[in-house]
C-alpha cells in the first residue's frame, strides 16, 4: 500500500498546509480519494460553529472496516495486522494476520447480529487489552453499531452512569483482565454496574483469566460459544463473508466518555468518514509510517489514543500494530524495551508519565537492551518536560530517532499539532507545528487574538482552532447543547480546546496545560468536580475542594481539601482510607487523591464561591503570593489551610 499523501519534506509540508487552508475541500477531497467508498461524497465540507454543525464527505457511504481490513486482503492477507504481547512474557504471544482479523471481525459482526444488535445500537465494551477487544470494536463498526469502550480501571458506578447516558443495550466484557500482578474481575464489576439497569439485554463474556463469574441466564452469554456458532455462518465454501453495513460518512462510529469541568463525563461522538480520513492521514504523516514497520503504541484502547493509533489509524494504513496487555514495570522496568527488542519495533509511542516513571530506575530499564530497531519515538497525553524528552532521546532513541510530541484530545479524534518525524523540526517540550487543515489561534479572555509578545518574545493565550478538521467531535451524545456550550460558546466561531499555549517566532506551539478545572493525572483526564462529587459521597464529608499540583511522575497529582463532620474527624487515617475507597468505588482508582488535607473551612467569596486559585497555590507550595484575599468571607481560613499543608 502506498500513501501518495505522505509529506516527504519541509517544503511539501508548507505546500500542503497552505493548500489545506486555502482550499480545504480540494485538499481533503484528494486525500479521501485514497480510501474505499461505497459511494463518493456529494460535498466535501459544510460547517458552522454556531450550532455547531460539521459535515465532512456528506452523502458519501463507506464502512471503516472495509478500509481497515478488506482492502488489504488481496495483497497483504498474510501480513500481520495485530501482534499481541500478553501481560506475562512467558505466555504465548499471538500474531493476527489481516486474513485472520477479517475472519474474526466477520464472526463478531455475525455474533452481534445473532443477538439482535442493529445499526445505531450502542454496545459498551469493557475488556482488557486482548485482541478480542479490537475484534469487538471492529465487529461493531462492521454492522454500524456504535461502540463505547470503557477503560478497565473505571468502577461499577462509572460504568452504570455511562450505560445509562448511552442507553446501551449490549455489553462485551471479559471474565477478568491481567494488569501486572493484579487480576481485575471485569465481569463482577459489570454485574455491579447492572444493578438497577433497565436497558442492557445481553452481556457477552470472553474468557481471559478464568476468574469465577456468575452468569445470568438469558442475559449473559459466552463469547467462545457465540463465536463458534457464528463461524459456521460466516464461512461458506472456504471463504469468509459478512456484508459490511454501508454507513453515511456522518453516521456515528463511536462514543468515548471523557471528563470535563462538570461532575458528569461527556460522551464524545466521532463520525465514520472524517474520523477514518484523519486517523489515517495523521498516522501516515506524523509517524512517517512505512509499510512493514511495527508500530507500538503503549496506550490502552480504553482511551482515545488506543482507538486512533492502535486500531483505526494503523489498520486503515495496512500497518502492523503491536498491542500490549500489561504495564511498563511488570515483570520488570525494562518491559517496554524488552518488547521493542523481541519484535523489532520501529515506532514507539508512549506517554511522558511512563517515561518519567522509568527515569527513576536509573539505567536499569534499557541497559540490557539493543533498541537498534527503533526509528521513531512519540509522546502523547500531557506536556513532556525537557528532562524526560532528553532521557527518551538519549537512552531510548540513541539520538538517532526523531521524537514527535503529539498534541491532541479525545474531542479532536487525532493529532492536531505535532512535528512530522524527521520531516519538520522538533523542539524539546514543544508540540511545534499544526498539521495540514489545523488552524490554531491564541486568544485572550475576551476571544481577541493575542498579538503582543511577552518578554521572551512569545505569544501566550488560550488555544482555539478556527475551522474544522475531518475528525472534530460532532456532538456529545444525547445532549448537543452541551457540546455547543463546552466547546463552541466560549469564543464565537472558534473551537476552544481548554488548553493554554505559547507560540514562538517560528510559529511553534507549546502546550502549557488545561486552563479549566480538568486535571491531567498520568495522562488521564479527570475533572475536579467529578472527584469532589465522589469524595462527598463519603458519609462524613461536609464539603470538599479538589485541585491539581505538580507531581514528579504523574505530571499532576490530586490534592483534596476536605471538611469532615464531628463524628469522623477523630480518626484521620481511617477517614482518609475510607475516602480513598469511596473515590475508588465511585470513579475508579485513577481518581484517588494523592493528598487529603482535613480543613475546618474553605476560602469562599461572600457569594459562596470557593476560591480555587488560593487552594491551588497552597497545594503548589506557595505561601506568600496568594493574591487578593480581602474578598474572602473569612480570610482566617487561609492561614489555617497554609499551616496544615501536607
Ligand atoms: O491538556 C492536553 C493534554 O491532554 C488533554 C487531552 O486529554 P485526552 O482527551 O484524555 O487525550 C489525551 C490523548 C490525546 C489536552 O487537552 N495533552 C495531550 N497531548 C499533549 C497534551 N499536553 C501537552 N502536550 C501534548 N502532546
XYZ file of C-alpha atoms and ligand atoms in Angstrom:
672
model
C 0.000 0.000 0.000
C 1.388 3.406 -0.858
C 0.492 6.734 0.680
C 0.542 9.410 -2.022
C -0.481 11.967 0.598
C 2.572 11.286 2.788
C 4.554 14.500 3.183
C 8.233 13.935 2.438
C 9.918 17.293 3.034
C 9.500 20.533 4.922
C 8.621 22.294 1.656
C 5.941 19.710 0.969
C 4.575 20.309 4.452
C 4.405 24.031 3.777
C 2.674 23.500 0.452
C 0.205 21.007 1.902
C -0.536 23.322 4.809
C -1.122 26.283 2.546
C -3.445 24.412 0.241
C -5.363 22.844 3.150
C -6.202 26.325 4.412
C -6.883 27.961 1.054
C -8.801 25.086 -0.457
C -9.836 22.647 2.278
C -12.390 20.944 0.087
C -9.950 20.323 -2.730
C -7.242 19.201 -0.312
C -9.313 16.750 1.734
C -11.264 15.579 -1.291
C -7.949 14.481 -2.811
C -6.840 12.728 0.378
C -10.202 10.955 0.678
C -9.834 9.560 -2.841
C -7.318 7.121 -1.349
C -9.968 5.238 0.602
C -12.628 2.703 -0.297
C -16.049 4.320 -0.551
C -19.260 2.543 -1.448
C -20.435 5.866 -2.794
C -18.420 9.072 -3.182
C -19.470 12.185 -1.300
C -21.599 14.970 -2.772
C -19.890 17.730 -0.807
C -16.541 17.633 0.993
C -17.358 20.080 3.787
C -20.239 22.019 5.241
C -19.952 23.660 8.603
C -20.833 26.312 11.100
C -19.510 26.510 14.661
C -22.645 28.288 15.837
C -24.916 25.258 16.208
C -22.304 23.573 15.818
C -22.770 21.527 12.653
C -19.854 19.957 10.869
C -20.284 17.591 7.947
C -17.399 16.056 6.063
C -17.819 13.994 2.898
C -21.569 14.468 3.040
C -23.521 11.942 1.036
C -20.541 9.573 0.974
C -21.016 5.963 2.015
C -18.387 3.687 3.483
C -17.591 1.140 6.102
C -14.433 1.800 8.060
C -13.738 -1.929 8.469
C -13.544 -2.368 4.695
C -10.834 0.289 4.818
C -9.093 -1.251 7.816
C -9.299 -4.853 6.629
C -10.936 -5.892 3.359
C -8.985 -3.624 1.071
C -5.704 -5.086 2.328
C -6.650 -8.746 1.920
C -5.621 -9.300 -1.657
C -2.058 -8.077 -1.317
C -1.433 -8.309 2.419
C -3.752 -11.032 3.683
C -0.955 -12.952 5.364
C 0.817 -9.869 6.760
C 0.451 -9.207 10.495
C -2.230 -6.682 11.379
C -2.010 -7.087 15.140
C 0.810 -8.541 17.191
C -0.266 -9.214 20.726
C 2.061 -9.346 23.719
C 0.461 -10.730 26.887
C 0.873 -9.372 30.385
C 3.069 -12.310 31.300
C 6.007 -12.588 28.881
C 6.105 -16.367 29.441
C 2.670 -16.771 27.912
C 2.187 -17.481 24.206
C 2.039 -14.368 22.049
C -0.353 -14.030 19.119
C 0.093 -12.696 15.612
C -3.146 -11.840 13.864
C -2.848 -11.582 10.096
C -5.214 -9.428 8.068
C -6.934 -12.621 6.865
C -7.417 -13.778 10.428
C -8.579 -10.352 11.532
C -11.094 -10.345 8.712
C -12.471 -13.667 9.805
C -12.707 -12.717 13.467
C -14.348 -9.385 12.751
C -16.906 -11.045 10.467
C -17.613 -13.547 13.239
C -18.111 -10.796 15.811
C -20.404 -8.925 13.437
C -22.411 -12.125 12.911
C -22.455 -12.835 16.650
C -23.774 -9.351 17.342
C -26.398 -9.731 14.646
C -27.447 -13.104 16.061
C -28.009 -11.377 19.377
C -30.176 -8.630 17.977
C -27.640 -5.792 17.638
C -28.527 -3.423 14.798
C -27.031 -0.378 13.122
C -27.053 2.582 15.502
C -27.345 0.462 18.686
C -24.866 1.279 21.424
C -22.539 -1.504 22.502
C -20.496 -0.923 25.618
C -17.113 -2.660 25.624
C -15.345 -3.234 28.946
C -12.403 -5.543 28.295
C -8.721 -5.848 28.979
C -6.111 -5.396 26.249
C -6.717 -8.647 24.373
C -7.004 -8.945 20.571
C -10.693 -9.728 21.114
C -11.129 -6.091 22.164
C -10.003 -4.998 18.700
C -12.275 -7.621 17.117
C -15.180 -6.352 19.224
C -14.630 -2.734 18.191
C -14.306 -3.585 14.524
C -17.229 -6.042 14.685
C -19.440 -3.224 15.944
C -18.185 -0.921 13.201
C -18.867 -3.584 10.591
C -22.572 -3.698 11.384
C -22.807 0.002 12.146
C -23.329 -0.377 15.890
C -21.833 2.467 17.944
C -19.107 1.230 20.265
C -18.434 2.842 23.578
C -15.258 1.467 25.133
C -14.827 1.979 28.862
C -11.333 1.798 30.326
C -10.872 -1.243 32.597
C -9.897 0.997 35.526
C -13.333 2.578 35.860
C -15.641 1.471 38.647
C -19.109 -0.069 38.515
C -20.698 3.297 39.278
C -18.849 4.996 36.404
C -19.920 2.227 34.058
C -23.530 2.450 35.255
C -23.583 6.193 34.505
C -22.125 5.671 31.048
C -24.501 2.807 30.240
C -27.418 4.977 31.183
C -26.199 8.028 29.300
C -25.605 5.986 26.138
C -28.750 3.930 26.608
C -26.634 0.890 25.850
C -28.378 -2.395 25.219
C -25.345 -4.628 24.823
C -22.100 -5.192 26.668
C -18.979 -7.085 25.676
C -16.656 -7.864 28.557
C -14.123 -10.381 29.877
C -14.209 -12.517 32.990
C -11.141 -10.608 34.118
C -8.092 -8.679 32.959
C -4.418 -9.010 33.864
C -2.531 -5.890 34.840
C 0.932 -6.612 36.190
C 0.419 -8.770 39.241
C -3.241 -7.908 39.547
C -6.306 -9.588 38.129
C -9.235 -7.228 37.667
C -12.574 -9.030 37.870
C -14.243 -7.197 34.994
C -17.408 -9.299 34.812
C -18.071 -8.825 38.524
C -17.719 -5.078 38.047
C -20.216 -5.251 35.177
C -22.634 -7.221 37.383
C -22.489 -4.428 39.963
C -22.924 -1.801 37.249
C -26.045 -3.563 36.049
C -27.866 -3.475 39.362
C -30.931 -1.396 38.616
C -30.109 -1.073 34.908
C -33.135 -1.487 32.661
C -31.695 -1.167 29.162
C -28.996 -3.835 28.825
C -30.296 -7.006 27.175
C -27.161 -9.058 26.586
C -23.724 -9.372 28.125
C -21.138 -11.253 26.075
C -18.259 -12.595 28.178
C -14.835 -13.519 26.793
C -12.711 -15.837 28.954
C -9.281 -14.430 29.695
C -8.342 -15.007 33.327
C -10.665 -17.835 34.398
C -11.834 -15.643 37.219
C -15.033 -17.176 38.630
C -18.094 -15.329 37.365
C -21.822 -15.711 37.750
C -23.842 -15.834 34.560
C -27.450 -14.746 34.459
C -29.498 -16.988 32.223
C -30.957 -15.224 29.222
C -28.743 -12.180 29.690
C -25.161 -13.392 29.938
C -23.597 -15.450 27.178
C -20.108 -16.762 26.451
C -18.087 -15.193 23.648
C -16.491 -18.557 22.767
C -19.845 -20.322 22.205
C -21.308 -17.466 20.220
C -18.199 -17.051 18.082
C -18.113 -20.739 17.274
C -21.715 -20.647 16.173
C -21.075 -17.516 14.108
C -18.039 -19.125 12.482
C -20.222 -21.603 10.634
C -22.443 -18.805 9.421
C -19.698 -16.591 8.005
C -17.723 -19.402 6.380
C -19.022 -20.675 3.082
C -17.044 -22.900 0.728
C -13.786 -21.952 2.357
C -14.500 -18.222 2.041
C -15.310 -15.838 4.852
C -18.009 -13.302 4.274
C -20.057 -10.837 6.245
C -21.516 -7.922 4.340
C -20.386 -4.668 5.954
C -23.078 -2.075 6.557
C -22.791 0.939 4.237
C -22.582 3.881 6.637
C -23.152 7.507 5.854
C -19.902 9.416 6.244
C -21.539 11.332 9.083
C -23.019 8.298 10.879
C -21.521 7.989 14.356
C -18.721 5.451 14.674
C -18.235 5.565 18.413
C -18.800 7.318 21.695
C -15.958 7.829 24.138
C -16.592 9.349 27.544
C -14.229 11.977 28.801
C -14.050 14.338 31.745
C -14.875 17.997 31.607
C -15.250 20.684 34.202
C -18.664 19.478 35.346
C -19.270 16.436 37.528
C -20.509 14.266 34.683
C -18.296 12.895 31.876
C -19.394 13.684 28.324
C -19.911 11.146 25.567
C -17.769 12.494 22.727
C -19.179 11.296 19.387
C -16.975 10.673 16.355
C -18.109 10.203 12.772
C -17.301 7.380 10.355
C -15.803 9.151 7.317
C -13.955 12.128 8.746
C -12.512 10.141 11.637
C -11.237 7.484 9.243
C -9.533 10.006 6.975
C -7.945 11.928 9.848
C -6.614 8.979 11.868
C -5.103 7.500 8.725
C -3.680 10.796 7.468
C -2.107 11.681 10.809
C -0.765 8.169 11.388
C 0.934 8.134 7.993
C 2.297 11.666 8.290
C 3.179 12.200 11.937
C 4.905 8.837 12.345
C 6.023 8.748 8.692
C 4.803 5.170 8.630
C 6.394 2.835 6.066
C 4.859 -0.463 5.026
C 6.116 -3.330 7.141
C 7.133 -1.241 10.131
C 5.969 -2.332 13.565
C 4.145 0.358 15.453
C 3.921 0.033 19.235
C 1.509 2.411 20.908
C 1.543 1.662 24.631
C -1.835 3.258 25.382
C -4.908 1.337 26.478
C -7.690 1.100 23.909
C -9.974 2.453 26.644
C -8.594 5.904 25.781
C -8.726 7.816 22.500
C -5.026 7.179 21.809
C -5.703 3.466 21.594
C -8.743 3.936 19.357
C -6.878 6.123 16.890
C -3.307 4.803 16.956
C -3.635 1.136 17.893
C -6.768 0.331 15.931
C -8.093 2.686 13.269
C -5.010 4.643 12.108
C -2.545 1.748 11.747
C -5.059 -0.748 10.365
C -6.523 1.631 7.803
C -2.933 2.156 6.615
C -2.350 -1.609 6.324
C 0.166 -1.352 9.148
C 1.241 -3.711 11.895
C 0.047 -2.626 15.301
C 1.542 -4.064 18.451
C -0.954 -4.444 21.267
C 0.359 -4.892 24.811
C -1.731 -6.223 27.664
C 0.481 -5.299 30.616
C 2.139 -2.373 32.366
C 5.586 -0.732 31.946
C 7.027 -2.127 35.171
C 5.963 -5.782 35.135
C 7.740 -8.134 35.438
C 10.494 -5.504 35.322
C 11.085 -1.886 34.421
C 12.590 -2.872 31.052
C 9.275 -4.296 29.855
C 8.631 -1.771 27.036
C 12.165 -2.147 25.765
C 12.155 -5.931 26.002
C 9.085 -5.805 23.767
C 10.882 -3.442 21.394
C 13.744 -5.935 21.051
C 11.519 -9.013 20.926
C 9.507 -7.762 17.943
C 11.999 -5.318 16.451
C 9.627 -2.460 16.991
C 10.220 0.548 14.724
C 7.898 3.154 16.217
C 7.334 3.572 19.935
C 4.527 5.894 21.058
C 4.052 6.398 24.786
C 3.166 8.907 27.496
C 5.527 11.261 29.345
C 4.302 9.808 32.644
C 5.578 6.356 31.627
C 8.931 7.868 30.667
C 9.181 9.724 33.971
C 8.342 6.624 35.958
C 11.171 4.744 34.204
C 13.742 7.512 34.708
C 13.561 6.727 38.415
C 15.146 3.288 37.786
C 18.442 4.721 36.506
C 19.876 2.743 33.576
C 18.019 -0.418 34.626
C 15.157 -0.056 32.077
C 17.425 -0.033 28.998
C 20.902 -1.255 29.982
C 20.429 -4.798 28.642
C 18.501 -3.790 25.565
C 19.599 -3.358 21.992
C 16.868 -0.979 20.784
C 18.505 -0.681 17.361
C 15.214 -1.407 15.556
C 13.733 1.870 16.791
C 13.385 4.588 14.176
C 10.777 6.953 15.554
C 9.585 7.852 19.041
C 6.423 9.636 20.068
C 4.758 11.086 23.130
C 1.170 11.974 23.889
C -1.250 12.946 26.608
C 0.490 15.710 28.528
C 3.292 18.190 28.259
C 6.683 16.477 28.210
C 9.286 18.114 30.416
C 12.747 18.629 28.959
C 14.423 16.123 31.269
C 12.079 13.349 30.130
C 12.488 14.412 26.487
C 16.274 14.173 26.669
C 16.216 10.864 28.519
C 13.945 9.444 25.813
C 16.158 10.893 23.086
C 19.494 9.732 24.512
C 18.781 6.426 26.160
C 15.952 5.057 24.072
C 16.340 6.763 20.702
C 20.170 6.828 20.988
C 19.945 10.295 19.470
C 19.025 8.889 16.077
C 15.232 8.735 16.341
C 13.083 11.795 15.770
C 10.651 12.354 18.658
C 7.153 13.517 17.798
C 5.359 15.392 20.565
C 1.747 14.965 19.546
C -0.846 17.301 20.979
C -4.475 16.370 20.664
C -7.605 15.473 22.653
C -10.424 12.940 22.820
C -12.536 15.547 21.058
C -10.103 16.075 18.200
C -10.036 12.357 17.265
C -6.403 12.513 16.160
C -3.227 14.572 16.367
C -3.626 18.287 15.578
C -0.266 19.777 16.492
C 2.966 17.819 16.153
C 6.201 17.694 14.267
C 6.318 15.151 11.442
C 9.023 12.609 12.263
C 12.242 13.589 10.555
C 10.419 15.967 8.213
C 9.628 19.045 10.274
C 11.866 20.181 13.150
C 11.458 19.019 16.746
C 11.903 21.247 19.773
C 12.045 19.621 23.219
C 8.732 20.025 25.043
C 7.132 21.855 22.131
C 4.417 20.187 20.055
C 5.567 22.541 17.263
C 3.512 22.956 14.080
C -0.136 22.352 13.213
C -0.959 19.574 10.783
C -2.440 20.497 7.419
C -6.048 21.519 7.945
C -5.485 22.740 11.504
C -5.694 26.472 12.097
C -4.770 27.315 15.688
C -5.188 30.737 17.217
C -4.256 32.039 20.661
C -6.850 34.306 22.236
C -7.295 36.291 25.426
C -10.209 36.004 27.858
C -12.417 38.004 25.514
C -11.588 35.941 22.472
C -9.349 38.560 20.879
C -6.311 37.204 19.061
C -3.120 37.686 21.072
C -0.710 39.878 19.185
C 1.578 41.171 21.917
C 4.643 39.117 22.709
C 5.823 38.625 26.280
C 9.326 39.417 27.499
C 10.643 36.156 26.000
C 9.186 37.047 22.637
C 6.370 34.515 22.917
C 2.660 34.810 22.363
C 0.659 33.357 25.221
C -3.047 32.611 25.324
C -5.917 30.194 25.218
C -5.657 27.745 22.369
C -8.546 27.688 19.902
C -8.986 26.282 16.405
C -10.586 28.397 13.700
C -12.023 25.818 11.323
C -12.992 22.149 11.416
C -10.643 19.295 10.550
C -12.211 15.999 9.458
C -12.274 14.284 12.878
C -13.553 17.088 15.095
C -16.186 15.767 17.513
C -19.689 16.047 16.085
C -21.673 16.166 19.305
C -21.802 14.968 22.876
C -24.111 12.004 22.990
C -27.712 12.833 23.743
C -27.003 16.479 24.505
C -25.919 18.648 21.601
C -26.339 21.817 23.622
C -23.675 20.569 26.000
C -21.310 20.186 23.073
C -22.053 23.733 21.984
C -21.588 25.319 25.392
C -18.466 23.325 26.198
C -16.501 23.839 23.034
C -18.096 26.453 20.779
C -19.706 29.056 23.028
C -16.733 30.432 24.989
C -15.470 32.247 21.898
C -17.573 32.993 18.864
C -16.781 30.904 15.814
C -13.910 29.104 17.483
C -13.411 25.606 18.861
C -11.973 26.108 22.346
C -9.536 23.417 23.462
C -9.423 24.448 27.160
C -5.628 24.339 26.890
C -3.245 27.240 27.303
C -0.359 27.556 24.870
C 2.690 29.566 23.838
C 3.756 30.358 20.296
C 7.320 31.210 19.292
C 8.793 33.188 16.420
C 8.778 30.103 14.175
C 5.094 29.529 14.709
C 5.786 26.548 17.007
C 3.283 25.815 19.750
C 3.989 24.691 23.267
C 1.003 23.419 25.216
C 1.161 24.548 28.824
C -1.825 22.612 30.188
C -5.508 22.910 30.924
C -6.995 26.243 31.812
C -10.251 24.707 33.073
C -10.920 22.556 36.120
C -9.655 19.408 34.481
C -6.592 17.617 35.797
C -4.195 15.555 33.771
C -3.021 12.790 36.060
C -0.597 10.357 34.413
C -2.042 11.448 31.083
C -5.594 10.668 32.259
C -8.143 13.407 32.226
C -10.056 13.849 35.465
C -12.483 16.632 36.351
C -12.010 18.185 39.786
C -15.800 18.384 40.142
C -16.036 14.650 39.487
C -13.531 13.887 42.239
C -15.306 16.276 44.616
C -18.635 14.571 43.932
C -17.040 11.234 44.693
C -15.416 12.449 47.922
C -18.705 13.976 49.013
C -20.337 10.540 48.789
C -18.496 9.605 51.975
C -20.960 9.957 54.814
C -18.624 12.018 56.996
C -17.716 14.630 54.377
C -19.368 18.008 54.682
C -17.633 19.668 51.746
C -14.532 19.272 49.618
C -12.444 21.124 47.073
C -10.021 19.425 44.703
C -7.109 20.994 42.849
C -4.056 19.768 40.974
C -0.419 20.181 41.991
C 2.843 19.388 40.201
C 3.810 15.741 40.615
C 7.206 14.394 39.522
C 5.891 11.284 37.834
C 2.190 11.792 37.254
C 2.548 15.314 35.879
C -0.267 16.425 38.121
C -1.315 14.992 41.450
C -4.730 15.329 43.064
C -4.902 17.451 46.216
C -8.170 17.348 48.154
C -9.193 19.746 50.915
C -11.930 18.107 52.944
C -14.228 19.319 55.696
C -15.352 16.448 57.843
C -18.201 16.322 60.350
C -17.571 15.989 64.095
C -18.154 12.234 64.186
C -15.413 11.244 61.746
C -12.643 13.767 62.348
C -11.265 11.906 65.346
C -9.607 9.194 63.317
C -7.931 10.964 60.416
C -6.037 8.000 58.928
C -9.054 5.751 58.876
C -11.226 8.511 57.439
C -8.608 9.148 54.785
C -8.610 5.468 53.816
C -12.379 5.395 53.700
C -12.493 8.464 51.477
C -9.985 6.893 49.105
C -12.102 3.780 48.994
C -15.189 5.842 48.260
C -13.464 7.546 45.313
C -12.301 4.163 44.016
C -15.867 2.899 44.204
C -17.455 5.921 42.589
C -14.924 6.634 39.799
C -12.051 4.163 39.931
C -8.514 4.005 41.342
C -7.194 6.539 38.804
C -9.101 9.344 40.564
C -7.778 8.682 44.086
C -6.399 11.871 45.657
C -2.664 11.785 46.366
C -3.161 14.086 49.319
C -6.140 14.714 51.569
C -5.905 17.643 53.934
C -8.637 17.970 56.522
C -9.653 21.585 56.993
C -12.196 23.430 59.087
C -13.248 25.784 56.311
C -12.639 26.568 52.649
C -11.756 30.006 51.280
C -15.004 31.358 49.879
C -16.149 34.643 48.476
C -19.106 36.370 50.101
C -21.299 34.851 47.423
C -20.155 31.370 48.468
C -17.819 30.573 45.591
C -14.724 28.572 46.501
C -11.535 30.469 45.622
C -9.692 27.614 43.944
C -6.862 29.886 42.867
C -5.793 30.153 46.508
C -6.123 26.439 47.129
C -4.134 25.669 44.009
C -1.336 27.965 45.096
C -1.155 26.434 48.543
C -1.108 22.922 47.069
C 1.740 24.028 44.798
C 3.698 25.096 47.888
C 3.186 28.837 47.516
C 2.706 30.546 50.869
C 3.321 34.218 50.175
C 1.779 35.459 46.950
C -1.721 34.143 47.271
C -3.265 37.137 45.567
C -6.109 39.216 46.880
C -7.738 37.523 49.879
C -9.693 40.543 51.101
C -12.858 39.496 49.295
C -12.986 36.289 51.329
C -15.824 35.703 53.711
C -13.342 34.572 56.362
C -9.681 35.338 55.496
C -8.518 33.373 58.568
C -9.227 30.031 56.947
C -6.331 30.653 54.577
C -3.799 30.631 57.412
C -5.273 27.518 58.874
C -5.029 25.791 55.481
C -1.468 27.021 54.921
C -0.397 25.722 58.313
C -1.906 22.314 57.733
C -0.423 21.819 54.244
C 0.720 18.260 53.555
O -4.167 19.195 28.089
C -3.965 18.500 26.881
C -3.265 17.195 27.166
O -4.271 16.216 27.255
C -5.564 16.801 27.054
C -6.455 15.848 26.316
O -6.657 14.708 27.081
P -7.411 13.466 26.466
O -8.675 13.908 25.828
O -7.507 12.440 27.520
O -6.489 12.943 25.301
C -5.208 12.510 25.583
C -4.625 11.835 24.381
C -4.734 12.578 23.120
C -5.286 18.056 26.284
O -6.332 18.996 26.434
N -2.319 16.822 26.104
C -2.470 15.855 25.186
N -1.362 15.748 24.419
C -0.495 16.683 24.848
C -1.107 17.371 25.913
N -0.487 18.383 26.541
C 0.739 18.734 26.117
N 1.389 18.124 25.118
C 0.820 17.088 24.452
N 1.490 16.478 23.485
